């Protein structure tokens, strides 16, 4: 079935596609013969990523394949049929996987521990297994520019490390490569695109859905407040992650003092 790309003439979509293409080139995210499992949760980021990668694939000088992968954690009320219908309607090769993660979390999670972290670990394990089963050597996730800089600030303020995310890294199992092609795309562009195109965004339906991590929420607010004075702050911060001057840091592992 031919994949339908309905947004190719949209100016915002072209902007997102251009930035994604730049990230792919800058970090060598996609190579000849790749078969990529694209995590599609039903959120704005993953829908956008899937459509952009398909649009780029059609004109790419190399050959690669995409398989959309949706993982149902078993939360009551999760509307996976909405995701499945969108993927079918647009002709994407896809896999819908149901799990008992909700039951496992309820039984095994330690009191006071992070619900989201536990869920993410379980999803990651399922995603790696599916990538093996589907013959995929890479896994694409929908983290965007704001995710990168918020993680940088969270680590600085609360952990005491200079670290964010990587656009490309070896997966924990050593068999796959995780890529984040939306690293240069700001969240607001994705929000505007998803709204304009009425993408069928759904909630994950977990018990803490809609409860934003307060620390991350504070970082979002901080960046938004600073952006009122420094309009280009997001671009400056993402640029700083690729412009590290090790000689001006305090890490003794990086230089002799």
PDB file of C-alpha atoms in Angstrom:
ATOM      1  CA  UNK A   1       0.000   0.000   0.000  1.00  0.00           C
ATOM      2  CA  UNK A   2       1.342   3.412  -0.989  1.00  0.00           C
ATOM      3  CA  UNK A   3       1.943   5.766   1.937  1.00  0.00           C
ATOM      4  CA  UNK A   4      -0.071   8.967   1.724  1.00  0.00           C
ATOM      5  CA  UNK A   5       1.889  12.166   2.478  1.00  0.00           C
ATOM      6  CA  UNK A   6      -0.795  14.863   2.721  1.00  0.00           C
ATOM      7  CA  UNK A   7       1.314  17.614   4.291  1.00  0.00           C
ATOM      8  CA  UNK A   8       4.142  17.980   1.772  1.00  0.00           C
ATOM      9  CA  UNK A   9       2.965  21.398   0.553  1.00  0.00           C
ATOM     10  CA  UNK A  10       2.431  22.836   4.026  1.00  0.00           C
ATOM     11  CA  UNK A  11       5.030  25.542   4.841  1.00  0.00           C
ATOM     12  CA  UNK A  12       5.356  24.583   8.513  1.00  0.00           C
ATOM     13  CA  UNK A  13       5.771  20.930   7.580  1.00  0.00           C
ATOM     14  CA  UNK A  14       8.500  21.888   5.106  1.00  0.00           C
ATOM     15  CA  UNK A  15      10.283  23.827   7.855  1.00  0.00           C
ATOM     16  CA  UNK A  16      10.131  20.864  10.226  1.00  0.00           C
ATOM     17  CA  UNK A  17      11.270  18.554   7.442  1.00  0.00           C
ATOM     18  CA  UNK A  18      14.227  20.805   6.602  1.00  0.00           C
ATOM     19  CA  UNK A  19      15.395  20.894  10.229  1.00  0.00           C
ATOM     20  CA  UNK A  20      14.970  17.137  10.537  1.00  0.00           C
ATOM     21  CA  UNK A  21      16.945  16.584   7.357  1.00  0.00           C
ATOM     22  CA  UNK A  22      19.716  18.799   8.708  1.00  0.00           C
ATOM     23  CA  UNK A  23      19.874  16.750  11.920  1.00  0.00           C
ATOM     24  CA  UNK A  24      20.019  13.513   9.923  1.00  0.00           C
ATOM     25  CA  UNK A  25      22.933  14.893   7.928  1.00  0.00           C
ATOM     26  CA  UNK A  26      24.765  16.465  10.862  1.00  0.00           C
ATOM     27  CA  UNK A  27      24.675  13.322  12.998  1.00  0.00           C
ATOM     28  CA  UNK A  28      24.525  10.608  10.317  1.00  0.00           C
ATOM     29  CA  UNK A  29      21.262   9.339  11.781  1.00  0.00           C
ATOM     30  CA  UNK A  30      20.038   7.351   8.769  1.00  0.00           C
ATOM     31  CA  UNK A  31      22.180   5.233   6.444  1.00  0.00           C
ATOM     32  CA  UNK A  32      21.740   3.060   3.392  1.00  0.00           C
ATOM     33  CA  UNK A  33      19.653  -0.031   4.107  1.00  0.00           C
ATOM     34  CA  UNK A  34      18.412   1.025   7.536  1.00  0.00           C
ATOM     35  CA  UNK A  35      15.155  -0.445   8.743  1.00  0.00           C
ATOM     36  CA  UNK A  36      13.803   1.918  11.385  1.00  0.00           C
ATOM     37  CA  UNK A  37      11.215   1.226  14.067  1.00  0.00           C
ATOM     38  CA  UNK A  38       9.458   4.541  14.739  1.00  0.00           C
ATOM     39  CA  UNK A  39       7.857   4.697  18.169  1.00  0.00           C
ATOM     40  CA  UNK A  40       4.324   6.071  17.699  1.00  0.00           C
ATOM     41  CA  UNK A  41       2.477   6.617  20.962  1.00  0.00           C
ATOM     42  CA  UNK A  42      -0.370   8.721  19.614  1.00  0.00           C
ATOM     43  CA  UNK A  43       1.234  11.963  20.763  1.00  0.00           C
ATOM     44  CA  UNK A  44       1.981  15.009  18.610  1.00  0.00           C
ATOM     45  CA  UNK A  45       5.743  14.404  18.537  1.00  0.00           C
ATOM     46  CA  UNK A  46       5.684  10.809  17.328  1.00  0.00           C
ATOM     47  CA  UNK A  47       3.030  11.459  14.665  1.00  0.00           C
ATOM     48  CA  UNK A  48       5.083  14.377  13.346  1.00  0.00           C
ATOM     49  CA  UNK A  49       8.287  12.347  13.345  1.00  0.00           C
ATOM     50  CA  UNK A  50       6.717   9.503  11.389  1.00  0.00           C
ATOM     51  CA  UNK A  51       5.265  11.749   8.677  1.00  0.00           C
ATOM     52  CA  UNK A  52       8.480  13.756   8.333  1.00  0.00           C
ATOM     53  CA  UNK A  53      10.667  10.657   8.027  1.00  0.00           C
ATOM     54  CA  UNK A  54       8.341   9.238   5.376  1.00  0.00           C
ATOM     55  CA  UNK A  55       8.406  12.497   3.408  1.00  0.00           C
ATOM     56  CA  UNK A  56      12.208  12.555   3.559  1.00  0.00           C
ATOM     57  CA  UNK A  57      12.415   8.877   2.616  1.00  0.00           C
ATOM     58  CA  UNK A  58      10.619   9.498  -0.676  1.00  0.00           C
ATOM     59  CA  UNK A  59      13.309  11.890  -1.888  1.00  0.00           C
ATOM     60  CA  UNK A  60      16.337  10.484  -0.093  1.00  0.00           C
ATOM     61  CA  UNK A  61      19.399   9.467  -2.143  1.00  0.00           C
ATOM     62  CA  UNK A  62      19.606   6.334  -0.023  1.00  0.00           C
ATOM     63  CA  UNK A  63      17.153   3.529   0.639  1.00  0.00           C
ATOM     64  CA  UNK A  64      15.648   2.978   4.073  1.00  0.00           C
ATOM     65  CA  UNK A  65      12.451   1.521   5.515  1.00  0.00           C
ATOM     66  CA  UNK A  66      10.078   2.623   8.255  1.00  0.00           C
ATOM     67  CA  UNK A  67       7.870   0.557  10.534  1.00  0.00           C
ATOM     68  CA  UNK A  68       5.584   2.390  12.953  1.00  0.00           C
ATOM     69  CA  UNK A  69       5.445   0.644  16.335  1.00  0.00           C
ATOM     70  CA  UNK A  70       2.779   1.302  18.954  1.00  0.00           C
ATOM     71  CA  UNK A  71       2.986  -0.201  22.442  1.00  0.00           C
ATOM     72  CA  UNK A  72      -0.202  -0.508  24.477  1.00  0.00           C
ATOM     73  CA  UNK A  73       0.798  -0.665  28.152  1.00  0.00           C
ATOM     74  CA  UNK A  74      -2.638  -1.926  29.108  1.00  0.00           C
ATOM     75  CA  UNK A  75      -3.937   1.230  30.743  1.00  0.00           C
ATOM     76  CA  UNK A  76      -7.759   1.258  30.801  1.00  0.00           C
ATOM     77  CA  UNK A  77      -9.102   3.753  28.287  1.00  0.00           C
ATOM     78  CA  UNK A  78      -6.052   3.886  26.011  1.00  0.00           C
ATOM     79  CA  UNK A  79      -7.507   4.436  22.532  1.00  0.00           C
ATOM     80  CA  UNK A  80      -5.005   2.508  20.450  1.00  0.00           C
ATOM     81  CA  UNK A  81      -7.610   2.050  17.723  1.00  0.00           C
ATOM     82  CA  UNK A  82      -7.268   5.785  16.956  1.00  0.00           C
ATOM     83  CA  UNK A  83      -3.556   5.318  16.284  1.00  0.00           C
ATOM     84  CA  UNK A  84      -4.135   2.153  14.260  1.00  0.00           C
ATOM     85  CA  UNK A  85      -6.725   3.865  12.074  1.00  0.00           C
ATOM     86  CA  UNK A  86      -4.396   6.802  11.379  1.00  0.00           C
ATOM     87  CA  UNK A  87      -1.555   4.463  10.408  1.00  0.00           C
ATOM     88  CA  UNK A  88      -3.832   2.383   8.174  1.00  0.00           C
ATOM     89  CA  UNK A  89      -5.387   5.461   6.564  1.00  0.00           C
ATOM     90  CA  UNK A  90      -1.955   6.765   5.584  1.00  0.00           C
ATOM     91  CA  UNK A  91      -0.615   3.393   4.476  1.00  0.00           C
ATOM     92  CA  UNK A  92       2.181   2.993   7.028  1.00  0.00           C
ATOM     93  CA  UNK A  93       3.625  -0.421   7.759  1.00  0.00           C
ATOM     94  CA  UNK A  94       2.935  -0.817  11.448  1.00  0.00           C
ATOM     95  CA  UNK A  95       2.808  -3.093  14.449  1.00  0.00           C
ATOM     96  CA  UNK A  96       0.380  -2.677  17.346  1.00  0.00           C
ATOM     97  CA  UNK A  97       1.680  -4.475  20.433  1.00  0.00           C
ATOM     98  CA  UNK A  98      -0.375  -5.083  23.591  1.00  0.00           C
ATOM     99  CA  UNK A  99       1.424  -5.674  26.912  1.00  0.00           C
ATOM    100  CA  UNK A 100       0.604  -6.150  30.589  1.00  0.00           C
ATOM    101  CA  UNK A 101       2.899  -3.320  31.702  1.00  0.00           C
ATOM    102  CA  UNK A 102       0.115  -1.677  33.718  1.00  0.00           C
ATOM    103  CA  UNK A 103      -0.324  -4.816  35.806  1.00  0.00           C
ATOM    104  CA  UNK A 104       3.433  -5.166  36.291  1.00  0.00           C
ATOM    105  CA  UNK A 105       3.742  -1.533  37.398  1.00  0.00           C
ATOM    106  CA  UNK A 106       0.880  -1.856  39.865  1.00  0.00           C
ATOM    107  CA  UNK A 107       2.396  -4.992  41.374  1.00  0.00           C
ATOM    108  CA  UNK A 108       6.109  -4.169  41.333  1.00  0.00           C
ATOM    109  CA  UNK A 109       6.538  -0.399  41.641  1.00  0.00           C
ATOM    110  CA  UNK A 110       8.076   0.692  44.921  1.00  0.00           C
ATOM    111  CA  UNK A 111       6.060   3.272  46.908  1.00  0.00           C
ATOM    112  CA  UNK A 112       7.271   6.765  46.105  1.00  0.00           C
ATOM    113  CA  UNK A 113       9.206   5.751  42.989  1.00  0.00           C
ATOM    114  CA  UNK A 114       8.553   7.369  39.621  1.00  0.00           C
ATOM    115  CA  UNK A 115       5.600   5.915  37.757  1.00  0.00           C
ATOM    116  CA  UNK A 116       6.821   7.327  34.451  1.00  0.00           C
ATOM    117  CA  UNK A 117      10.369   5.990  34.819  1.00  0.00           C
ATOM    118  CA  UNK A 118       9.134   2.468  35.535  1.00  0.00           C
ATOM    119  CA  UNK A 119       6.739   2.608  32.586  1.00  0.00           C
ATOM    120  CA  UNK A 120       9.478   3.957  30.299  1.00  0.00           C
ATOM    121  CA  UNK A 121      11.840   1.096  31.214  1.00  0.00           C
ATOM    122  CA  UNK A 122       9.182  -1.488  30.436  1.00  0.00           C
ATOM    123  CA  UNK A 123       8.298   0.191  27.136  1.00  0.00           C
ATOM    124  CA  UNK A 124      11.957   0.373  26.178  1.00  0.00           C
ATOM    125  CA  UNK A 125      12.375  -3.359  26.731  1.00  0.00           C
ATOM    126  CA  UNK A 126       9.322  -4.134  24.590  1.00  0.00           C
ATOM    127  CA  UNK A 127      10.506  -1.732  21.898  1.00  0.00           C
ATOM    128  CA  UNK A 128      13.923  -3.413  21.698  1.00  0.00           C
ATOM    129  CA  UNK A 129      12.303  -6.840  21.441  1.00  0.00           C
ATOM    130  CA  UNK A 130       9.976  -5.660  18.685  1.00  0.00           C
ATOM    131  CA  UNK A 131      12.873  -4.092  16.792  1.00  0.00           C
ATOM    132  CA  UNK A 132      14.588  -7.486  16.852  1.00  0.00           C
ATOM    133  CA  UNK A 133      11.437  -9.266  15.722  1.00  0.00           C
ATOM    134  CA  UNK A 134      10.790  -6.770  12.925  1.00  0.00           C
ATOM    135  CA  UNK A 135      14.397  -6.803  11.699  1.00  0.00           C
ATOM    136  CA  UNK A 136      14.982  -3.141  12.577  1.00  0.00           C
ATOM    137  CA  UNK A 137      18.498  -1.945  13.309  1.00  0.00           C
ATOM    138  CA  UNK A 138      17.435   1.541  14.450  1.00  0.00           C
ATOM    139  CA  UNK A 139      14.746   2.968  16.701  1.00  0.00           C
ATOM    140  CA  UNK A 140      13.524   6.535  16.134  1.00  0.00           C
ATOM    141  CA  UNK A 141      12.047   8.523  19.027  1.00  0.00           C
ATOM    142  CA  UNK A 142      10.221  11.856  18.926  1.00  0.00           C
ATOM    143  CA  UNK A 143      12.242  13.937  21.395  1.00  0.00           C
ATOM    144  CA  UNK A 144      12.470  17.530  20.152  1.00  0.00           C
ATOM    145  CA  UNK A 145      14.701  20.554  20.796  1.00  0.00           C
ATOM    146  CA  UNK A 146      12.854  21.603  23.956  1.00  0.00           C
ATOM    147  CA  UNK A 147      13.289  18.118  25.429  1.00  0.00           C
ATOM    148  CA  UNK A 148      17.045  18.387  24.903  1.00  0.00           C
ATOM    149  CA  UNK A 149      17.500  21.779  26.552  1.00  0.00           C
ATOM    150  CA  UNK A 150      15.090  21.044  29.409  1.00  0.00           C
ATOM    151  CA  UNK A 151      17.041  17.864  30.165  1.00  0.00           C
ATOM    152  CA  UNK A 152      20.266  19.886  30.113  1.00  0.00           C
ATOM    153  CA  UNK A 153      18.837  22.319  32.688  1.00  0.00           C
ATOM    154  CA  UNK A 154      17.357  19.561  34.835  1.00  0.00           C
ATOM    155  CA  UNK A 155      20.725  17.820  35.029  1.00  0.00           C
ATOM    156  CA  UNK A 156      22.540  21.057  35.871  1.00  0.00           C
ATOM    157  CA  UNK A 157      20.079  22.225  38.509  1.00  0.00           C
ATOM    158  CA  UNK A 158      19.091  18.961  40.176  1.00  0.00           C
ATOM    159  CA  UNK A 159      21.797  16.380  39.415  1.00  0.00           C
ATOM    160  CA  UNK A 160      25.006  18.390  39.077  1.00  0.00           C
ATOM    161  CA  UNK A 161      26.025  17.133  35.642  1.00  0.00           C
ATOM    162  CA  UNK A 162      26.497  18.737  32.244  1.00  0.00           C
ATOM    163  CA  UNK A 163      24.430  16.311  30.193  1.00  0.00           C
ATOM    164  CA  UNK A 164      21.377  16.340  27.955  1.00  0.00           C
ATOM    165  CA  UNK A 165      20.381  13.711  25.384  1.00  0.00           C
ATOM    166  CA  UNK A 166      22.222  12.357  22.375  1.00  0.00           C
ATOM    167  CA  UNK A 167      20.702  12.471  18.893  1.00  0.00           C
ATOM    168  CA  UNK A 168      22.294   9.077  18.237  1.00  0.00           C
ATOM    169  CA  UNK A 169      23.437   6.421  20.687  1.00  0.00           C
ATOM    170  CA  UNK A 170      23.843   2.683  21.035  1.00  0.00           C
ATOM    171  CA  UNK A 171      20.847   1.099  22.733  1.00  0.00           C
ATOM    172  CA  UNK A 172      21.241  -0.612  26.094  1.00  0.00           C
ATOM    173  CA  UNK A 173      21.126  -4.035  24.449  1.00  0.00           C
ATOM    174  CA  UNK A 174      24.027  -3.235  22.118  1.00  0.00           C
ATOM    175  CA  UNK A 175      22.097  -4.389  19.038  1.00  0.00           C
ATOM    176  CA  UNK A 176      20.229  -1.257  18.038  1.00  0.00           C
ATOM    177  CA  UNK A 177      20.887   2.434  17.550  1.00  0.00           C
ATOM    178  CA  UNK A 178      18.454   4.968  19.011  1.00  0.00           C
ATOM    179  CA  UNK A 179      18.045   8.151  16.956  1.00  0.00           C
ATOM    180  CA  UNK A 180      16.234  11.423  17.713  1.00  0.00           C
ATOM    181  CA  UNK A 181      15.826  13.239  14.389  1.00  0.00           C
ATOM    182  CA  UNK A 182      13.697  16.114  15.799  1.00  0.00           C
ATOM    183  CA  UNK A 183      16.609  17.496  17.840  1.00  0.00           C
ATOM    184  CA  UNK A 184      16.532  20.825  15.928  1.00  0.00           C
ATOM    185  CA  UNK A 185      12.717  21.184  15.920  1.00  0.00           C
ATOM    186  CA  UNK A 186      11.098  23.382  18.573  1.00  0.00           C
ATOM    187  CA  UNK A 187       8.064  22.011  20.389  1.00  0.00           C
ATOM    188  CA  UNK A 188       5.888  24.965  19.424  1.00  0.00           C
ATOM    189  CA  UNK A 189       6.328  24.169  15.740  1.00  0.00           C
ATOM    190  CA  UNK A 190       5.153  20.614  16.409  1.00  0.00           C
ATOM    191  CA  UNK A 191       2.185  21.869  18.436  1.00  0.00           C
ATOM    192  CA  UNK A 192       1.186  24.258  15.653  1.00  0.00           C
ATOM    193  CA  UNK A 193       1.543  21.564  12.993  1.00  0.00           C
ATOM    194  CA  UNK A 194      -0.451  18.992  14.959  1.00  0.00           C
ATOM    195  CA  UNK A 195      -3.248  21.500  15.547  1.00  0.00           C
ATOM    196  CA  UNK A 196      -3.347  22.771  11.982  1.00  0.00           C
ATOM    197  CA  UNK A 197      -3.540  19.247  10.581  1.00  0.00           C
ATOM    198  CA  UNK A 198      -5.885  17.953  13.303  1.00  0.00           C
ATOM    199  CA  UNK A 199      -3.648  14.974  14.034  1.00  0.00           C
ATOM    200  CA  UNK A 200      -5.551  12.441  16.189  1.00  0.00           C
ATOM    201  CA  UNK A 201      -3.539  13.019  19.366  1.00  0.00           C
ATOM    202  CA  UNK A 202      -4.486  10.791  22.298  1.00  0.00           C
ATOM    203  CA  UNK A 203      -3.465  10.532  25.941  1.00  0.00           C
ATOM    204  CA  UNK A 204      -1.496   7.499  27.148  1.00  0.00           C
ATOM    205  CA  UNK A 205      -4.318   6.958  29.721  1.00  0.00           C
ATOM    206  CA  UNK A 206      -1.922   6.122  32.537  1.00  0.00           C
ATOM    207  CA  UNK A 207      -2.942   7.121  36.099  1.00  0.00           C
ATOM    208  CA  UNK A 208      -0.608  10.138  36.052  1.00  0.00           C
ATOM    209  CA  UNK A 209      -1.454  11.310  32.532  1.00  0.00           C
ATOM    210  CA  UNK A 210      -1.662  15.092  32.490  1.00  0.00           C
ATOM    211  CA  UNK A 211       0.336  15.466  35.693  1.00  0.00           C
ATOM    212  CA  UNK A 212       3.408  17.249  34.388  1.00  0.00           C
ATOM    213  CA  UNK A 213       6.665  16.582  36.211  1.00  0.00           C
ATOM    214  CA  UNK A 214       7.013  19.714  38.349  1.00  0.00           C
ATOM    215  CA  UNK A 215      10.754  20.035  37.836  1.00  0.00           C
ATOM    216  CA  UNK A 216      10.432  19.812  34.052  1.00  0.00           C
ATOM    217  CA  UNK A 217       7.478  22.183  34.163  1.00  0.00           C
ATOM    218  CA  UNK A 218       9.681  24.688  36.013  1.00  0.00           C
ATOM    219  CA  UNK A 219      12.359  24.369  33.315  1.00  0.00           C
ATOM    220  CA  UNK A 220       9.749  24.974  30.601  1.00  0.00           C
ATOM    221  CA  UNK A 221       8.597  28.091  32.391  1.00  0.00           C
ATOM    222  CA  UNK A 222      12.164  29.316  32.882  1.00  0.00           C
ATOM    223  CA  UNK A 223      12.988  28.955  29.185  1.00  0.00           C
ATOM    224  CA  UNK A 224       9.716  30.639  28.216  1.00  0.00           C
ATOM    225  CA  UNK A 225      10.415  33.581  30.545  1.00  0.00           C
ATOM    226  CA  UNK A 226      13.967  34.004  29.260  1.00  0.00           C
ATOM    227  CA  UNK A 227      12.752  33.777  25.656  1.00  0.00           C
ATOM    228  CA  UNK A 228      10.766  36.979  26.237  1.00  0.00           C
ATOM    229  CA  UNK A 229      14.127  38.765  26.630  1.00  0.00           C
ATOM    230  CA  UNK A 230      16.261  36.510  24.425  1.00  0.00           C
ATOM    231  CA  UNK A 231      14.139  35.332  21.463  1.00  0.00           C
ATOM    232  CA  UNK A 232      16.851  33.030  20.146  1.00  0.00           C
ATOM    233  CA  UNK A 233      17.584  31.341  23.487  1.00  0.00           C
ATOM    234  CA  UNK A 234      16.450  27.877  22.394  1.00  0.00           C
ATOM    235  CA  UNK A 235      18.682  27.955  19.316  1.00  0.00           C
ATOM    236  CA  UNK A 236      21.556  29.263  21.428  1.00  0.00           C
ATOM    237  CA  UNK A 237      21.172  26.488  23.999  1.00  0.00           C
ATOM    238  CA  UNK A 238      20.932  23.669  21.480  1.00  0.00           C
ATOM    239  CA  UNK A 239      23.963  25.185  19.718  1.00  0.00           C
ATOM    240  CA  UNK A 240      25.887  25.177  22.996  1.00  0.00           C
ATOM    241  CA  UNK A 241      25.439  21.408  23.254  1.00  0.00           C
ATOM    242  CA  UNK A 242      27.477  21.099  20.076  1.00  0.00           C
ATOM    243  CA  UNK A 243      30.061  23.737  20.983  1.00  0.00           C
ATOM    244  CA  UNK A 244      31.743  22.438  24.132  1.00  0.00           C
ATOM    245  CA  UNK A 245      34.978  24.071  25.327  1.00  0.00           C
ATOM    246  CA  UNK A 246      36.397  21.382  27.593  1.00  0.00           C
ATOM    247  CA  UNK A 247      39.277  23.620  28.670  1.00  0.00           C
ATOM    248  CA  UNK A 248      36.817  25.972  30.344  1.00  0.00           C
ATOM    249  CA  UNK A 249      35.206  23.295  32.523  1.00  0.00           C
ATOM    250  CA  UNK A 250      36.201  21.752  35.856  1.00  0.00           C
ATOM    251  CA  UNK A 251      36.162  18.070  34.918  1.00  0.00           C
ATOM    252  CA  UNK A 252      39.579  16.622  35.782  1.00  0.00           C
ATOM    253  CA  UNK A 253      38.908  13.712  33.448  1.00  0.00           C
ATOM    254  CA  UNK A 254      38.983  16.126  30.513  1.00  0.00           C
ATOM    255  CA  UNK A 255      42.240  17.915  31.279  1.00  0.00           C
ATOM    256  CA  UNK A 256      45.219  18.075  33.623  1.00  0.00           C
ATOM    257  CA  UNK A 257      45.183  20.917  36.111  1.00  0.00           C
TER     258      UNK A 257
END
